[in-house]
Amino acid sequence: MDRIFKNIAILEGISYLVLFSNMLLIKPLNPVLYKTFLYPIGMTHGMLFIGYIVLAVLLKKSQGWDLKSFLTILIASLLPFATFFVEKKYLRNV
């Protein structure tokens, strides 16, 4: 399950950046293309986000994360590039 969480963390970070790039780059240039991509990108990101949170809660005890580390891992899901930090710092031995 550790390896799955590591992969989900990376994919969630990538999907977050793709969602932002769709919103910031494609929307002003081509609103029709933006609406076409919005649902599949948003749905994928949403499922990865939920998976990230659920797996973080399930792995808290087995990984021995204290409250500060656990909250850092949860907050990382809300910030761009932060899941890559979590993957490097907290999941390096996986």
CSV table of C-alpha atoms in Angstrom, one decimal:
chain,number,residue,atom,x,y,z
A,1,MET,CA,0.0,0.0,0.0
A,2,ASP,CA,3.0,2.3,0.5
A,3,ARG,CA,4.0,2.1,-3.1
A,4,ILE,CA,0.4,2.8,-4.2
A,5,PHE,CA,0.3,5.9,-2.0
A,6,LYS,CA,3.6,7.1,-3.5
A,7,ASN,CA,2.2,6.7,-7.0
A,8,ILE,CA,-1.1,8.4,-6.0
A,9,ALA,CA,0.9,11.3,-4.5
A,10,ILE,CA,2.8,11.8,-7.8
A,11,LEU,CA,-0.3,11.4,-10.0
A,12,GLU,CA,-2.3,13.8,-7.8
A,13,GLY,CA,0.3,16.4,-8.0
A,14,ILE,CA,0.5,16.1,-11.8
A,15,SER,CA,-3.3,16.1,-12.2
A,16,TYR,CA,-3.4,19.3,-10.0
A,17,LEU,CA,-0.9,21.0,-12.3
A,18,VAL,CA,-2.7,19.8,-15.4
A,19,LEU,CA,-6.0,21.2,-14.0
A,20,PHE,CA,-4.4,24.6,-13.3
A,21,SER,CA,-2.8,24.7,-16.7
A,22,ASN,CA,-6.1,23.9,-18.4
A,23,MET,CA,-7.7,26.8,-16.4
A,24,LEU,CA,-4.9,29.3,-16.8
A,25,LEU,CA,-3.6,28.6,-20.3
A,26,ILE,CA,-6.3,26.9,-22.4
A,27,LYS,CA,-9.3,28.8,-21.1
A,28,PRO,CA,-8.3,32.3,-22.3
A,29,LEU,CA,-7.1,30.9,-25.7
A,30,ASN,CA,-9.9,28.4,-26.5
A,31,PRO,CA,-13.0,28.3,-24.2
A,32,VAL,CA,-14.6,25.4,-26.1
A,33,LEU,CA,-11.5,23.2,-25.7
A,34,TYR,CA,-11.3,24.2,-22.0
A,35,LYS,CA,-14.9,23.0,-21.4
A,36,THR,CA,-14.1,19.8,-23.3
A,37,PHE,CA,-11.1,19.0,-21.0
A,38,LEU,CA,-12.6,20.3,-17.8
A,39,TYR,CA,-14.7,17.3,-16.9
A,40,PRO,CA,-12.3,14.5,-17.5
A,41,ILE,CA,-9.3,16.3,-15.9
A,42,GLY,CA,-11.4,17.4,-13.0
A,43,MET,CA,-12.9,14.0,-12.4
A,44,THR,CA,-9.5,12.4,-12.6
A,45,HIS,CA,-8.0,14.9,-10.2
A,46,GLY,CA,-11.0,14.5,-7.8
A,47,MET,CA,-10.6,10.7,-7.6
A,48,LEU,CA,-6.8,11.0,-7.1
A,49,PHE,CA,-7.4,13.6,-4.4
A,50,ILE,CA,-9.8,11.3,-2.5
A,51,GLY,CA,-7.5,8.4,-2.9
A,52,TYR,CA,-4.6,10.4,-1.6
A,53,ILE,CA,-6.6,11.5,1.5
A,54,VAL,CA,-7.9,8.0,2.2
A,55,LEU,CA,-4.5,6.3,1.8
A,56,ALA,CA,-2.9,8.9,4.0
A,57,VAL,CA,-5.4,8.2,6.8
A,58,LEU,CA,-4.9,4.4,6.4
A,59,LEU,CA,-1.1,4.7,6.4
A,60,LYS,CA,-0.8,7.1,9.3
A,61,LYS,CA,-0.3,4.4,11.9
A,62,SER,CA,1.8,2.0,9.9
A,63,GLN,CA,4.2,4.7,8.8
A,64,GLY,CA,4.4,6.1,12.3
A,65,TRP,CA,3.6,9.7,11.3
A,66,ASP,CA,3.1,12.1,14.2
A,67,LEU,CA,0.3,14.7,14.1
A,68,LYS,CA,2.5,17.4,12.6
A,69,SER,CA,3.7,15.1,9.8
A,70,PHE,CA,0.2,13.8,9.1
A,71,LEU,CA,-1.2,17.3,8.9
A,72,THR,CA,1.6,18.3,6.6
A,73,ILE,CA,0.8,15.4,4.3
A,74,LEU,CA,-2.9,16.3,4.3
A,75,ILE,CA,-2.3,20.0,3.7
A,76,ALA,CA,0.1,19.1,0.8
A,77,SER,CA,-2.8,17.8,-1.2
A,78,LEU,CA,-4.2,21.4,-1.3
A,79,LEU,CA,-1.0,23.1,-2.6
A,80,PRO,CA,0.6,22.9,-6.0
A,81,PHE,CA,3.9,21.0,-6.0
A,82,ALA,CA,3.5,20.0,-2.4
A,83,THR,CA,2.7,16.3,-3.0
A,84,PHE,CA,6.1,16.0,-4.7
A,85,PHE,CA,7.6,17.3,-1.5
A,86,VAL,CA,5.7,14.7,0.5
A,87,GLU,CA,6.8,12.0,-1.9
A,88,LYS,CA,10.5,13.0,-1.4
A,89,LYS,CA,10.5,13.6,2.3
A,90,TYR,CA,8.0,11.2,3.8
A,91,LEU,CA,8.0,8.4,1.3
A,92,ARG,CA,11.7,8.1,0.3
A,93,ASN,CA,12.2,4.7,1.8
A,94,VAL,CA,9.2,3.1,0.0
